[in-house]
Amino acid sequence: GSKWLERFDRLINGAESLEAPEAMTILSEAAIVKGAEIAMGLALRRADALATHAVALNVGREAGAGTAPERLWRARGLPFHCLILEDALPPVADGLDMAVNRVLVASTSPLELPEAMRGSARQHPANDIFYIELDDLPTALDLAQAMLGAAPECGLGLDYRTITRGDAELPGEDAPAFILARAAPAGSVWARWPQAAAIDVHTPHCRFEFAGEIVTPNGDCPVAEFYPVPPPVA
């Protein structure tokens, strides 16, 4: 409704803490999905810290197949509640912009890739960074771990990013993944925070931990370092 901005401001002003990913100038379904995954991942972390469990609540106008983040949450067997607003009319608005979510993995050294993926690797013409772009976070992290196993002296930068219509196909020479690749210590994977928290809703066996901030040409950047999570002992 027309008062959502007022409600939003009240929520922000009343929050004890605020985690904010990168600013998006164009709203898209992909950006909404990524935002939901980040929020869900942070909720799981808060629940762990408080020795409790996270519960998802979806407020919507109709029941359906659910969004991609909702399906991820349900697939993990996590509690989910849906509140249907049967009398609410959907707002009249323009359609959302076309966009997709991609994962950029970068290194200052040539990428050690499986043979089937070697044709997808690129080297940036402006800064000589090696990189590959993938469709989902779990695949990107599995690949990153395999790459570090083959070349433990390397550090990797990983960026979960939303690409909108009109974005250049070639990442900018100061793309976050490239900056992170230069800064990451040997044998580690660095990603932007809180974007990295999205992995928590995808899989319980991967986790990024906040590692501080680094100074970049675009300002201070909160970063997280990847740690594999051992499976629980039976």
PDB file of C-alpha atoms in Angstrom, residues 11-187:
ATOM      1  CA  LEU A  11      11.674  -0.787  10.879  1.00  0.00           C
ATOM      2  CA  ILE A  12      15.075   0.674   9.980  1.00  0.00           C
ATOM      3  CA  ASN A  13      14.956   3.204  12.824  1.00  0.00           C
ATOM      4  CA  GLY A  14      13.989   0.519  15.327  1.00  0.00           C
ATOM      5  CA  ALA A  15      16.630  -2.021  14.304  1.00  0.00           C
ATOM      6  CA  GLU A  16      19.396  -2.862  16.786  1.00  0.00           C
ATOM      7  CA  SER A  17      21.794  -3.620  13.935  1.00  0.00           C
ATOM      8  CA  LEU A  18      21.714  -3.335  10.164  1.00  0.00           C
ATOM      9  CA  GLU A  19      23.455  -5.444   7.518  1.00  0.00           C
ATOM     10  CA  ALA A  20      23.409  -3.825   4.070  1.00  0.00           C
ATOM     11  CA  PRO A  21      24.699  -5.359   0.821  1.00  0.00           C
ATOM     12  CA  GLU A  22      25.701  -3.253  -2.138  1.00  0.00           C
ATOM     13  CA  ALA A  23      23.306  -0.559  -3.331  1.00  0.00           C
ATOM     14  CA  MET A  24      21.127  -1.526  -6.289  1.00  0.00           C
ATOM     15  CA  THR A  25      19.928   1.295  -8.514  1.00  0.00           C
ATOM     16  CA  ILE A  26      17.566  -0.978 -10.501  1.00  0.00           C
ATOM     17  CA  LEU A  27      15.037  -3.267  -8.821  1.00  0.00           C
ATOM     18  CA  SER A  28      14.807  -6.758 -10.306  1.00  0.00           C
ATOM     19  CA  GLU A  29      13.470 -10.168  -9.349  1.00  0.00           C
ATOM     20  CA  ALA A  30      17.059 -11.433  -9.188  1.00  0.00           C
ATOM     21  CA  ALA A  31      18.008  -8.703  -6.687  1.00  0.00           C
ATOM     22  CA  ILE A  32      14.970  -9.569  -4.541  1.00  0.00           C
ATOM     23  CA  VAL A  33      15.931 -13.259  -4.586  1.00  0.00           C
ATOM     24  CA  LYS A  34      19.518 -12.466  -3.570  1.00  0.00           C
ATOM     25  CA  GLY A  35      18.314 -10.149  -0.810  1.00  0.00           C
ATOM     26  CA  ALA A  36      16.020 -12.874   0.537  1.00  0.00           C
ATOM     27  CA  GLU A  37      18.860 -15.414   0.520  1.00  0.00           C
ATOM     28  CA  ILE A  38      21.127 -13.005   2.412  1.00  0.00           C
ATOM     29  CA  ALA A  39      18.399 -12.286   4.980  1.00  0.00           C
ATOM     30  CA  MET A  40      17.700 -16.002   5.442  1.00  0.00           C
ATOM     31  CA  GLY A  41      21.398 -16.767   5.863  1.00  0.00           C
ATOM     32  CA  LEU A  42      21.755 -14.041   8.497  1.00  0.00           C
ATOM     33  CA  ALA A  43      18.661 -15.355  10.299  1.00  0.00           C
ATOM     34  CA  LEU A  44      20.193 -18.835  10.470  1.00  0.00           C
ATOM     35  CA  ARG A  45      23.367 -17.357  11.951  1.00  0.00           C
ATOM     36  CA  ARG A  46      21.457 -15.350  14.551  1.00  0.00           C
ATOM     37  CA  ALA A  47      19.523 -18.468  15.516  1.00  0.00           C
ATOM     38  CA  ASP A  48      22.761 -20.438  15.953  1.00  0.00           C
ATOM     39  CA  ALA A  49      24.215 -17.677  18.119  1.00  0.00           C
ATOM     40  CA  LEU A  50      21.120 -17.702  20.334  1.00  0.00           C
ATOM     41  CA  ALA A  51      20.936 -21.527  20.473  1.00  0.00           C
ATOM     42  CA  THR A  52      17.493 -21.530  18.887  1.00  0.00           C
ATOM     43  CA  HIS A  53      16.030 -22.031  15.411  1.00  0.00           C
ATOM     44  CA  ALA A  54      15.053 -19.632  12.644  1.00  0.00           C
ATOM     45  CA  VAL A  55      11.487 -19.452  11.335  1.00  0.00           C
ATOM     46  CA  ALA A  56      10.588 -17.973   7.942  1.00  0.00           C
ATOM     47  CA  LEU A  57       7.382 -15.949   7.591  1.00  0.00           C
ATOM     48  CA  ASN A  58       6.076 -15.042   4.158  1.00  0.00           C
ATOM     49  CA  VAL A  59       3.329 -12.424   3.864  1.00  0.00           C
ATOM     50  CA  GLY A  60       1.736 -12.545   0.426  1.00  0.00           C
ATOM     51  CA  ARG A  61      -1.434 -12.221  -1.586  1.00  0.00           C
ATOM     52  CA  GLU A  62      -1.779 -15.778  -2.848  1.00  0.00           C
ATOM     53  CA  ALA A  63      -0.419 -19.245  -2.246  1.00  0.00           C
ATOM     54  CA  GLY A  64       1.657 -20.726  -5.018  1.00  0.00           C
ATOM     55  CA  ALA A  65       4.770 -22.686  -5.818  1.00  0.00           C
ATOM     56  CA  GLY A  66       6.847 -20.265  -3.741  1.00  0.00           C
ATOM     57  CA  THR A  67       9.959 -18.290  -4.547  1.00  0.00           C
ATOM     58  CA  ALA A  68      13.383 -19.826  -5.118  1.00  0.00           C
ATOM     59  CA  PRO A  69      14.590 -18.816  -1.602  1.00  0.00           C
ATOM     60  CA  GLU A  70      11.425 -20.308  -0.088  1.00  0.00           C
ATOM     61  CA  ARG A  71      12.060 -23.599  -1.877  1.00  0.00           C
ATOM     62  CA  LEU A  72      15.659 -23.609  -0.616  1.00  0.00           C
ATOM     63  CA  TRP A  73      14.450 -23.005   2.939  1.00  0.00           C
ATOM     64  CA  ARG A  74      11.801 -25.744   2.766  1.00  0.00           C
ATOM     65  CA  ALA A  75      14.275 -28.195   1.204  1.00  0.00           C
ATOM     66  CA  ARG A  76      16.460 -27.780   4.288  1.00  0.00           C
ATOM     67  CA  GLY A  77      13.467 -28.864   6.418  1.00  0.00           C
ATOM     68  CA  LEU A  78      13.352 -25.479   8.144  1.00  0.00           C
ATOM     69  CA  PRO A  79      10.047 -24.131   9.571  1.00  0.00           C
ATOM     70  CA  PHE A  80       8.109 -21.909   7.188  1.00  0.00           C
ATOM     71  CA  HIS A  81       4.821 -20.070   7.740  1.00  0.00           C
ATOM     72  CA  CYS A  82       2.763 -18.272   5.110  1.00  0.00           C
ATOM     73  CA  LEU A  83       0.262 -15.488   5.803  1.00  0.00           C
ATOM     74  CA  ILE A  84      -2.133 -14.855   2.895  1.00  0.00           C
ATOM     75  CA  LEU A  85      -3.685 -11.395   2.576  1.00  0.00           C
ATOM     76  CA  GLU A  86      -6.861 -12.421   0.779  1.00  0.00           C
ATOM     77  CA  ASP A  87      -8.461  -8.968   0.700  1.00  0.00           C
ATOM     78  CA  ALA A  88      -5.393  -7.027  -0.385  1.00  0.00           C
ATOM     79  CA  LEU A  89      -5.208  -5.772  -3.954  1.00  0.00           C
ATOM     80  CA  PRO A  90      -1.841  -5.923  -5.712  1.00  0.00           C
ATOM     81  CA  PRO A  91      -0.300  -2.508  -6.424  1.00  0.00           C
ATOM     82  CA  VAL A  92      -0.288  -1.115  -9.938  1.00  0.00           C
ATOM     83  CA  ALA A  93       3.336  -0.799 -11.016  1.00  0.00           C
ATOM     84  CA  ASP A  94       5.690  -1.292 -13.919  1.00  0.00           C
ATOM     85  CA  GLY A  95       7.371  -4.676 -14.368  1.00  0.00           C
ATOM     86  CA  LEU A  96      10.705  -5.376 -12.731  1.00  0.00           C
ATOM     87  CA  ASP A  97      13.897  -5.040 -14.711  1.00  0.00           C
ATOM     88  CA  MET A  98      15.458  -8.145 -16.255  1.00  0.00           C
ATOM     89  CA  ALA A  99      18.482  -9.412 -14.330  1.00  0.00           C
ATOM     90  CA  VAL A 100      20.286 -12.583 -13.264  1.00  0.00           C
ATOM     91  CA  ASN A 101      22.443 -13.588 -10.296  1.00  0.00           C
ATOM     92  CA  ARG A 102      25.907 -14.889 -11.067  1.00  0.00           C
ATOM     93  CA  VAL A 103      28.996 -15.854  -9.069  1.00  0.00           C
ATOM     94  CA  LEU A 104      32.356 -14.503 -10.202  1.00  0.00           C
ATOM     95  CA  VAL A 105      35.441 -16.410  -9.006  1.00  0.00           C
ATOM     96  CA  ALA A 106      38.787 -14.708  -9.610  1.00  0.00           C
ATOM     97  CA  SER A 107      42.484 -15.298  -9.007  1.00  0.00           C
ATOM     98  CA  THR A 108      45.775 -13.555  -9.727  1.00  0.00           C
ATOM     99  CA  SER A 109      47.096 -16.925 -10.982  1.00  0.00           C
ATOM    100  CA  PRO A 110      45.808 -19.169 -13.781  1.00  0.00           C
ATOM    101  CA  LEU A 111      42.756 -21.132 -12.660  1.00  0.00           C
ATOM    102  CA  GLU A 112      43.119 -24.849 -11.995  1.00  0.00           C
ATOM    103  CA  LEU A 113      39.867 -26.103 -13.528  1.00  0.00           C
ATOM    104  CA  PRO A 114      38.374 -29.448 -14.536  1.00  0.00           C
ATOM    105  CA  GLU A 115      38.888 -30.113 -18.223  1.00  0.00           C
ATOM    106  CA  ALA A 116      35.196 -29.629 -19.010  1.00  0.00           C
ATOM    107  CA  MET A 117      35.268 -26.074 -17.596  1.00  0.00           C
ATOM    108  CA  ARG A 118      38.567 -24.794 -18.973  1.00  0.00           C
ATOM    109  CA  GLY A 119      36.905 -23.193 -21.958  1.00  0.00           C
ATOM    110  CA  SER A 120      34.876 -20.969 -19.604  1.00  0.00           C
ATOM    111  CA  ALA A 121      37.899 -19.370 -17.947  1.00  0.00           C
ATOM    112  CA  ARG A 122      38.874 -15.841 -18.948  1.00  0.00           C
ATOM    113  CA  GLN A 123      41.748 -13.417 -18.389  1.00  0.00           C
ATOM    114  CA  HIS A 124      40.825  -9.751 -18.053  1.00  0.00           C
ATOM    115  CA  PRO A 125      42.602  -7.647 -20.690  1.00  0.00           C
ATOM    116  CA  ALA A 126      43.110  -4.658 -18.366  1.00  0.00           C
ATOM    117  CA  ASN A 127      44.454  -6.235 -15.191  1.00  0.00           C
ATOM    118  CA  ASP A 128      45.476  -9.816 -16.115  1.00  0.00           C
ATOM    119  CA  ILE A 129      43.148 -11.293 -13.470  1.00  0.00           C
ATOM    120  CA  PHE A 130      41.920 -14.818 -14.256  1.00  0.00           C
ATOM    121  CA  TYR A 131      38.233 -15.478 -13.657  1.00  0.00           C
ATOM    122  CA  ILE A 132      35.234 -17.691 -14.334  1.00  0.00           C
ATOM    123  CA  GLU A 133      31.517 -16.925 -13.939  1.00  0.00           C
ATOM    124  CA  LEU A 134      29.097 -19.529 -12.601  1.00  0.00           C
ATOM    125  CA  ASP A 135      25.349 -19.822 -12.097  1.00  0.00           C
ATOM    126  CA  ASP A 136      25.097 -20.772  -8.413  1.00  0.00           C
ATOM    127  CA  LEU A 137      26.932 -20.465  -5.105  1.00  0.00           C
ATOM    128  CA  PRO A 138      27.360 -24.161  -4.145  1.00  0.00           C
ATOM    129  CA  THR A 139      28.938 -24.974  -7.525  1.00  0.00           C
ATOM    130  CA  ALA A 140      31.235 -21.947  -7.241  1.00  0.00           C
ATOM    131  CA  LEU A 141      32.393 -22.930  -3.756  1.00  0.00           C
ATOM    132  CA  ASP A 142      32.945 -26.573  -4.707  1.00  0.00           C
ATOM    133  CA  LEU A 143      35.068 -25.359  -7.595  1.00  0.00           C
ATOM    134  CA  ALA A 144      36.951 -22.858  -5.414  1.00  0.00           C
ATOM    135  CA  GLN A 145      37.835 -25.580  -2.912  1.00  0.00           C
ATOM    136  CA  ALA A 146      39.072 -27.843  -5.701  1.00  0.00           C
ATOM    137  CA  MET A 147      41.140 -24.995  -7.140  1.00  0.00           C
ATOM    138  CA  LEU A 148      42.790 -24.289  -3.785  1.00  0.00           C
ATOM    139  CA  GLY A 149      43.467 -27.991  -3.335  1.00  0.00           C
ATOM    140  CA  ALA A 150      45.357 -27.982  -6.630  1.00  0.00           C
ATOM    141  CA  ALA A 151      47.102 -24.623  -6.005  1.00  0.00           C
ATOM    142  CA  PRO A 152      47.145 -23.853  -2.235  1.00  0.00           C
ATOM    143  CA  GLU A 153      49.497 -20.913  -2.757  1.00  0.00           C
ATOM    144  CA  CYS A 154      46.684 -18.940  -4.420  1.00  0.00           C
ATOM    145  CA  GLY A 155      44.002 -16.741  -2.899  1.00  0.00           C
ATOM    146  CA  LEU A 156      40.583 -16.431  -4.512  1.00  0.00           C
ATOM    147  CA  GLY A 157      37.982 -13.671  -4.689  1.00  0.00           C
ATOM    148  CA  LEU A 158      34.316 -14.649  -4.974  1.00  0.00           C
ATOM    149  CA  ASP A 159      31.461 -12.250  -5.634  1.00  0.00           C
ATOM    150  CA  TYR A 160      27.729 -13.059  -5.687  1.00  0.00           C
ATOM    151  CA  ARG A 161      26.439 -10.316  -7.955  1.00  0.00           C
ATOM    152  CA  THR A 162      23.290  -9.252  -9.782  1.00  0.00           C
ATOM    153  CA  ILE A 163      23.756  -8.441 -13.463  1.00  0.00           C
ATOM    154  CA  THR A 164      21.054  -6.231 -14.960  1.00  0.00           C
ATOM    155  CA  ARG A 165      20.131  -5.662 -18.550  1.00  0.00           C
ATOM    156  CA  GLY A 166      22.598  -3.284 -20.158  1.00  0.00           C
ATOM    157  CA  ASP A 167      25.551  -4.279 -17.928  1.00  0.00           C
ATOM    158  CA  ALA A 168      28.768  -4.854 -19.847  1.00  0.00           C
ATOM    159  CA  GLU A 169      29.542  -8.532 -20.476  1.00  0.00           C
ATOM    160  CA  LEU A 170      33.148  -7.953 -19.408  1.00  0.00           C
ATOM    161  CA  PRO A 171      33.476  -7.179 -15.664  1.00  0.00           C
ATOM    162  CA  GLY A 172      35.116  -3.860 -14.848  1.00  0.00           C
ATOM    163  CA  GLU A 173      38.806  -3.985 -14.004  1.00  0.00           C
ATOM    164  CA  ASP A 174      37.957  -2.949 -10.413  1.00  0.00           C
ATOM    165  CA  ALA A 175      35.192  -5.551  -9.997  1.00  0.00           C
ATOM    166  CA  PRO A 176      34.856  -6.657  -6.334  1.00  0.00           C
ATOM    167  CA  ALA A 177      35.932 -10.240  -7.130  1.00  0.00           C
ATOM    168  CA  PHE A 178      39.184  -8.931  -8.640  1.00  0.00           C
ATOM    169  CA  ILE A 179      39.907  -6.688  -5.655  1.00  0.00           C
ATOM    170  CA  LEU A 180      39.229  -9.588  -3.291  1.00  0.00           C
ATOM    171  CA  ALA A 181      41.476 -11.919  -5.304  1.00  0.00           C
ATOM    172  CA  ARG A 182      44.401  -9.529  -4.844  1.00  0.00           C
ATOM    173  CA  ALA A 183      43.745  -9.151  -1.111  1.00  0.00           C
ATOM    174  CA  ALA A 184      42.934 -12.758  -0.157  1.00  0.00           C
ATOM    175  CA  PRO A 185      45.691 -14.628   1.730  1.00  0.00           C
ATOM    176  CA  ALA A 186      47.109 -17.764   0.177  1.00  0.00           C
ATOM    177  CA  GLY A 187      44.825 -20.764   0.516  1.00  0.00           C
TER     178      GLY A 187
END
